[in-house]
Short mmCIF file of N, CA, C and O in Angstrom, two decimals:
data_model
loop_
_atom_site.label_atom_id
_atom_site.label_comp_id
_atom_site.label_asym_id
_atom_site.label_seq_id
_atom_site.Cartn_x
_atom_site.Cartn_y
_atom_site.Cartn_z
N MET A 1 -55.06 57.54 -33.36
CA MET A 1 -54.86 56.47 -33.77
C MET A 1 -54.62 55.57 -32.47
O MET A 1 -54.34 56.04 -31.47
N THR A 2 -55.69 54.52 -32.71
CA THR A 2 -55.58 53.55 -31.44
C THR A 2 -55.85 51.75 -32.20
O THR A 2 -56.08 51.71 -32.50
N TRP A 3 -54.48 51.62 -31.10
CA TRP A 3 -53.92 50.17 -31.10
C TRP A 3 -53.93 49.41 -29.84
O TRP A 3 -53.50 49.87 -29.18
N ASP A 4 -55.14 48.79 -29.36
CA ASP A 4 -55.12 47.74 -28.80
C ASP A 4 -54.73 48.41 -27.17
O ASP A 4 -55.71 49.46 -26.65
N ARG A 5 -53.66 48.84 -26.93
CA ARG A 5 -53.55 49.59 -25.50
C ARG A 5 -53.11 50.57 -25.30
O ARG A 5 -51.70 51.99 -24.22
N LEU A 6 -52.63 51.51 -26.89
CA LEU A 6 -51.81 52.73 -27.10
C LEU A 6 -52.28 53.65 -27.93
O LEU A 6 -53.05 53.17 -28.97
N THR A 7 -52.65 55.03 -27.18
CA THR A 7 -53.05 55.87 -28.01
C THR A 7 -51.77 57.04 -29.20
O THR A 7 -51.03 57.34 -28.03
N ILE A 8 -51.85 56.97 -29.84
CA ILE A 8 -50.64 58.06 -30.28
C ILE A 8 -51.59 58.64 -30.89
O ILE A 8 -52.56 58.69 -31.84
N GLY A 9 -51.07 60.44 -30.60
CA GLY A 9 -51.08 61.45 -30.82
C GLY A 9 -50.16 62.18 -31.53
O GLY A 9 -50.54 63.18 -32.04
N SER A 10 -49.11 62.06 -31.19
CA SER A 10 -48.14 63.09 -31.50
C SER A 10 -46.46 62.02 -31.36
O SER A 10 -46.25 61.20 -30.79
N TRP A 11 -45.50 62.99 -31.35
CA TRP A 11 -44.16 62.25 -31.40
C TRP A 11 -42.99 63.90 -30.30
O TRP A 11 -43.70 64.50 -30.46
N VAL A 12 -42.24 62.78 -29.59
CA VAL A 12 -41.30 64.33 -29.00
C VAL A 12 -39.77 63.91 -29.31
O VAL A 12 -39.64 62.58 -28.92
N SER A 13 -39.00 65.10 -29.49
CA SER A 13 -37.86 64.49 -29.07
C SER A 13 -37.40 65.34 -27.78
O SER A 13 -37.41 66.92 -28.03
N THR A 14 -36.33 65.08 -26.80
CA THR A 14 -35.88 66.10 -26.23
C THR A 14 -34.53 66.05 -26.13
O THR A 14 -33.83 65.29 -26.72
N TYR A 15 -33.92 67.11 -25.05
CA TYR A 15 -32.35 67.09 -25.59
C TYR A 15 -32.24 67.98 -24.18
O TYR A 15 -32.42 68.27 -23.46
N GLU A 16 -31.16 67.72 -23.72
CA GLU A 16 -30.56 67.75 -22.08
C GLU A 16 -30.39 69.62 -22.45
O GLU A 16 -30.03 70.51 -23.25
N GLY A 17 -31.24 69.58 -20.89
CA GLY A 17 -31.59 71.06 -20.59
C GLY A 17 -33.16 71.07 -21.03
O GLY A 17 -33.93 71.87 -20.33
N CYS A 18 -34.16 70.19 -21.46
CA CYS A 18 -35.61 70.26 -21.56
C CYS A 18 -35.94 70.15 -20.02
O CYS A 18 -35.38 69.33 -19.52
N PRO A 19 -36.72 71.41 -19.52
CA PRO A 19 -37.23 70.48 -18.40
C PRO A 19 -38.34 69.90 -18.63
O PRO A 19 -38.91 69.75 -19.31
N VAL A 20 -38.18 69.42 -17.10
CA VAL A 20 -39.27 67.97 -17.51
C VAL A 20 -40.19 68.05 -15.90
O VAL A 20 -39.36 67.95 -14.75
N ARG A 21 -40.86 67.49 -15.56
CA ARG A 21 -41.77 67.39 -14.74
C ARG A 21 -43.00 66.45 -14.02
O ARG A 21 -43.46 66.43 -15.64
N THR A 22 -43.00 65.63 -13.03
CA THR A 22 -44.35 65.03 -13.13
C THR A 22 -45.51 65.76 -12.49
O THR A 22 -45.46 66.74 -11.46
N VAL A 23 -46.91 64.81 -12.67
CA VAL A 23 -47.92 65.31 -12.28
C VAL A 23 -48.78 63.85 -12.19
O VAL A 23 -48.45 62.58 -12.72
N VAL A 24 -49.07 63.19 -10.37
CA VAL A 24 -49.65 62.27 -9.99
C VAL A 24 -51.01 62.78 -9.70
O VAL A 24 -51.32 63.25 -9.16
N ASP A 25 -52.43 61.61 -10.60
CA ASP A 25 -53.34 61.63 -10.34
C ASP A 25 -53.74 61.18 -8.85
O ASP A 25 -52.74 60.78 -7.98
N GLU A 26 -54.75 61.56 -8.34
CA GLU A 26 -54.47 61.98 -7.02
C GLU A 26 -55.52 60.10 -6.21
O GLU A 26 -54.66 59.75 -5.48
N ASP A 27 -55.70 59.36 -7.17
CA ASP A 27 -55.22 58.29 -6.88
C ASP A 27 -54.12 57.33 -6.90
O ASP A 27 -54.41 55.97 -6.68
N ARG A 28 -53.21 57.73 -8.03
CA ARG A 28 -51.80 57.65 -7.60
C ARG A 28 -51.67 55.76 -8.51
O ARG A 28 -51.40 55.54 -8.84
N ASP A 29 -52.53 56.38 -9.62
CA ASP A 29 -52.82 55.30 -10.11
C ASP A 29 -51.96 55.28 -11.97
O ASP A 29 -51.40 54.32 -12.84
N TYR A 30 -51.59 56.92 -12.04
CA TYR A 30 -50.72 57.50 -13.57
C TYR A 30 -50.07 58.73 -12.65
O TYR A 30 -50.32 59.11 -11.97
N VAL A 31 -48.83 58.40 -13.46
CA VAL A 31 -48.51 59.38 -13.38
C VAL A 31 -47.98 59.94 -14.95
O VAL A 31 -48.35 59.34 -15.93
N THR A 32 -47.94 61.46 -14.89
CA THR A 32 -47.70 62.42 -16.38
C THR A 32 -46.67 63.04 -16.93
O THR A 32 -45.93 63.80 -15.60
N PHE A 33 -46.21 62.51 -17.27
CA PHE A 33 -44.40 63.42 -17.36
C PHE A 33 -44.49 64.60 -18.50
O PHE A 33 -45.62 64.49 -19.26
N VAL A 34 -44.32 65.78 -18.13
CA VAL A 34 -44.89 66.98 -18.70
C VAL A 34 -43.29 67.50 -19.35
O VAL A 34 -42.28 68.40 -18.23
N PHE A 35 -42.99 67.27 -20.38
CA PHE A 35 -42.05 67.77 -20.71
C PHE A 35 -41.84 69.56 -21.48
O PHE A 35 -43.35 69.98 -22.19
N GLY A 36 -41.03 70.59 -21.79
CA GLY A 36 -40.92 71.87 -21.89
C GLY A 36 -41.58 73.02 -21.23
O GLY A 36 -41.53 72.56 -20.02
N THR A 37 -42.00 73.96 -21.60
CA THR A 37 -42.56 75.11 -20.81
C THR A 37 -43.83 75.28 -21.34
O THR A 37 -44.75 75.08 -22.41
N SER A 38 -44.61 76.31 -20.19
CA SER A 38 -46.03 76.53 -21.05
C SER A 38 -46.60 77.23 -22.32
O SER A 38 -45.59 77.76 -22.81
N GLY A 39 -46.79 76.40 -22.94
CA GLY A 39 -47.39 77.06 -24.46
C GLY A 39 -46.45 76.20 -25.34
O GLY A 39 -46.42 76.56 -26.71
N ASN A 40 -45.55 75.93 -24.88
CA ASN A 40 -44.82 74.74 -25.66
C ASN A 40 -44.62 72.94 -24.61
O ASN A 40 -43.48 72.76 -24.62
N GLU A 41 -45.36 72.13 -24.55
CA GLU A 41 -45.73 71.25 -23.34
C GLU A 41 -45.74 69.97 -24.51
O GLU A 41 -46.91 70.20 -25.18
N PHE A 42 -45.22 68.82 -23.72
CA PHE A 42 -45.59 67.60 -24.46
C PHE A 42 -45.98 66.89 -23.26
O PHE A 42 -45.03 66.96 -22.34
N GLU A 43 -46.83 65.86 -22.91
CA GLU A 43 -47.07 65.24 -21.75
C GLU A 43 -47.69 63.65 -22.61
O GLU A 43 -47.58 63.62 -23.67
N LEU A 44 -46.69 62.58 -21.47
CA LEU A 44 -46.47 61.63 -21.45
C LEU A 44 -47.26 61.11 -20.12
O LEU A 44 -46.73 60.80 -19.04
N MET A 45 -48.47 60.38 -20.23
CA MET A 45 -49.22 60.05 -18.76
C MET A 45 -48.75 58.43 -19.10
O MET A 45 -49.35 57.23 -20.13
N LEU A 46 -48.75 57.85 -18.10
CA LEU A 46 -48.50 56.58 -17.94
C LEU A 46 -48.68 55.41 -16.79
O LEU A 46 -49.00 56.09 -15.86
N ASP A 47 -49.66 54.28 -16.80
CA ASP A 47 -49.99 53.78 -15.54
C ASP A 47 -48.56 53.36 -14.96
O ASP A 47 -47.75 53.46 -15.30
N ARG A 48 -48.96 52.45 -13.55
CA ARG A 48 -47.89 51.75 -12.46
C ARG A 48 -46.89 51.28 -13.24
O ARG A 48 -45.71 51.51 -13.17
N VAL A 49 -48.02 50.36 -13.70
CA VAL A 49 -47.18 48.64 -14.74
C VAL A 49 -46.45 49.82 -15.75
O VAL A 49 -45.21 48.54 -15.75
N THR A 50 -46.63 50.48 -16.63
CA THR A 50 -45.94 51.01 -17.74
C THR A 50 -45.04 51.84 -16.95
O THR A 50 -43.35 51.79 -17.45
N LEU A 51 -44.67 52.09 -16.19
CA LEU A 51 -43.97 53.19 -15.89
C LEU A 51 -43.21 52.69 -15.12
O LEU A 51 -41.81 52.14 -14.82
N ALA A 52 -43.65 51.32 -14.52
CA ALA A 52 -42.37 49.95 -13.53
C ALA A 52 -41.04 49.92 -15.00
O ALA A 52 -40.30 49.91 -14.80
N GLU A 53 -41.87 49.13 -15.79
CA GLU A 53 -41.59 49.10 -17.16
C GLU A 53 -40.33 49.88 -17.59
O GLU A 53 -39.28 49.54 -18.10
N VAL A 54 -40.55 51.08 -17.94
CA VAL A 54 -39.63 51.95 -18.75
C VAL A 54 -38.81 52.47 -17.49
O VAL A 54 -37.84 52.93 -17.91
N VAL A 55 -39.20 52.41 -16.13
CA VAL A 55 -38.19 52.82 -15.09
C VAL A 55 -37.04 52.10 -15.33
O VAL A 55 -35.81 52.32 -15.05
N GLN A 56 -37.10 50.42 -15.57
CA GLN A 56 -36.25 49.42 -15.95
C GLN A 56 -36.19 49.82 -16.82
O GLN A 56 -34.42 49.44 -17.14
N LEU A 57 -36.15 49.70 -17.98
CA LEU A 57 -35.92 49.70 -19.40
C LEU A 57 -34.71 51.01 -19.51
O LEU A 57 -33.34 51.06 -19.82
N GLY A 58 -35.08 52.22 -18.74
CA GLY A 58 -34.71 53.34 -19.16
C GLY A 58 -32.88 53.41 -17.89
O GLY A 58 -32.06 53.42 -18.55
N SER A 59 -33.64 51.63 -17.09
CA SER A 59 -31.87 52.15 -16.02
C SER A 59 -31.00 50.76 -17.22
O SER A 59 -29.95 51.87 -16.74
N ARG A 60 -31.43 50.20 -17.22
CA ARG A 60 -30.62 49.32 -17.99
C ARG A 60 -30.12 50.08 -19.18
O ARG A 60 -29.02 49.95 -19.42
N ALA A 61 -31.00 50.68 -19.98
CA ALA A 61 -29.99 51.96 -20.97
C ALA A 61 -28.79 52.29 -20.83
O ALA A 61 -28.13 53.24 -21.33
N LEU A 62 -29.21 52.81 -19.29
CA LEU A 62 -28.11 54.14 -19.12
C LEU A 62 -27.13 53.51 -18.37
O LEU A 62 -26.02 54.45 -18.51
N THR A 63 -27.38 52.08 -18.30
CA THR A 63 -25.76 51.48 -18.02
C THR A 63 -25.06 50.69 -19.22
O THR A 63 -23.60 50.40 -18.93
N GLU A 64 -25.61 50.93 -20.99
CA GLU A 64 -25.06 50.63 -21.24
C GLU A 64 -24.48 51.41 -22.12
O GLU A 64 -24.12 52.72 -21.63
N PRO A 65 -23.58 51.09 -22.70
CA PRO A 65 -22.80 52.05 -23.95
C PRO A 65 -23.84 53.35 -24.69
O PRO A 65 -23.97 52.47 -25.11
N PHE A 66 -22.98 54.15 -24.60
CA PHE A 66 -23.45 55.06 -25.75
C PHE A 66 -23.57 54.76 -27.66
O PHE A 66 -22.06 54.88 -27.38
N PRO A 67 -24.42 54.48 -28.38
CA PRO A 67 -24.02 54.43 -29.64
C PRO A 67 -22.98 55.93 -29.85
O PRO A 67 -23.49 56.97 -29.88
N LEU A 68 -22.24 54.89 -30.82
CA LEU A 68 -21.96 56.34 -31.61
C LEU A 68 -23.01 56.98 -33.00
O LEU A 68 -23.63 55.98 -33.76
N ARG A 69 -22.94 57.76 -32.94
CA ARG A 69 -23.21 58.29 -34.73
C ARG A 69 -22.44 59.58 -35.22
O ARG A 69 -21.60 60.04 -34.70
N ARG A 70 -22.82 59.76 -36.97
CA ARG A 70 -21.99 60.43 -37.22
C ARG A 70 -22.18 61.84 -37.37
O ARG A 70 -23.73 62.44 -36.94
N ASP A 71 -21.30 63.01 -37.32
CA ASP A 71 -21.74 64.15 -37.17
C ASP A 71 -22.51 64.72 -38.82
O ASP A 71 -21.91 64.82 -39.25
N PRO A 72 -23.62 65.51 -38.29
CA PRO A 72 -24.35 65.65 -39.60
C PRO A 72 -24.03 66.95 -40.25
O PRO A 72 -24.45 66.92 -41.48
N LYS A 73 -23.04 67.32 -39.82
CA LYS A 73 -22.28 68.59 -40.24
C LYS A 73 -21.05 68.61 -41.31
O LYS A 73 -20.21 69.07 -41.73
N THR A 74 -20.74 66.96 -40.81
CA THR A 74 -19.47 66.76 -41.47
C THR A 74 -20.44 65.12 -42.83
O THR A 74 -20.99 65.14 -43.14
N THR A 75 -19.27 65.72 -44.32
CA THR A 75 -19.12 64.95 -44.98
C THR A 75 -18.44 63.77 -45.24
O THR A 75 -17.21 63.45 -45.56
N PRO A 76 -19.27 62.66 -44.66
CA PRO A 76 -17.85 61.20 -45.10
C PRO A 76 -17.83 61.10 -46.77
O PRO A 76 -18.08 60.94 -47.26
N THR A 77 -16.32 60.88 -46.47
CA THR A 77 -15.87 60.29 -47.82
C THR A 77 -16.00 58.96 -48.06
O THR A 77 -16.05 58.30 -49.41
N ASP A 78 -16.04 58.10 -47.04
CA ASP A 78 -15.83 56.37 -47.39
C ASP A 78 -15.84 55.77 -46.13
O ASP A 78 -14.80 55.52 -45.23
N GLY A 79 -17.32 55.38 -45.84
CA GLY A 79 -17.59 54.61 -44.36
C GLY A 79 -17.62 55.73 -43.43
O GLY A 79 -17.96 57.49 -43.40
N LEU A 80 -16.61 55.63 -42.09
CA LEU A 80 -16.62 56.63 -40.83
C LEU A 80 -15.34 57.52 -41.54
O LEU A 80 -14.94 58.73 -40.40
N GLU A 81 -14.13 57.50 -42.30
CA GLU A 81 -13.65 58.04 -42.90
C GLU A 81 -13.69 59.51 -43.19
O GLU A 81 -14.48 59.93 -43.24
N GLY A 82 -12.91 60.52 -42.74
CA GLY A 82 -13.33 61.68 -42.99
C GLY A 82 -14.51 62.44 -42.04
O GLY A 82 -14.50 63.51 -42.09
N SER A 83 -14.83 61.82 -41.30
CA SER A 83 -16.32 62.16 -40.27
C SER A 83 -16.29 62.28 -39.18
O SER A 83 -15.10 61.14 -38.50
N THR A 84 -16.83 62.82 -38.16
CA THR A 84 -16.17 63.11 -36.73
C THR A 84 -17.80 62.27 -36.04
O THR A 84 -18.90 61.58 -36.45
N VAL A 85 -17.18 61.15 -34.96
CA VAL A 85 -18.37 60.95 -34.78
C VAL A 85 -18.70 60.91 -32.72
O VAL A 85 -17.93 62.05 -32.23
N SER A 86 -20.03 61.42 -32.05
CA SER A 86 -20.16 61.71 -31.23
C SER A 86 -20.74 61.05 -30.26
O SER A 86 -21.92 59.86 -31.17
N ALA A 87 -21.19 60.90 -28.89
CA ALA A 87 -22.08 59.92 -28.45
C ALA A 87 -23.67 61.06 -28.62
O ALA A 87 -23.53 62.32 -28.69
N LEU A 88 -24.59 59.65 -28.76
CA LEU A 88 -26.32 60.67 -28.68
C LEU A 88 -26.15 61.26 -26.90
O LEU A 88 -26.00 60.54 -26.83
N PRO A 89 -26.74 62.24 -27.45
CA PRO A 89 -27.43 63.22 -26.08
C PRO A 89 -28.28 62.26 -25.22
O PRO A 89 -28.86 61.52 -25.91
#
């Protein structure tokens, strides 16, 4: 699907320890982030302007407190009572 300046083909979730590398095109107009290992990779290509925005937003997100979430392995009885909370990865 294509909307304006975004092409969508898939989604990905990463967790701590996921290998990631970058590939910069020869004109240095784009950078591609390659997540995963050979045979199980997800690629994200960004132009320089979008990359700068992602870096700025990501840097800001790293300075904010981590939101808490319920541990999906526990069954809450009333709200958060009886459940554990942990920081998002």
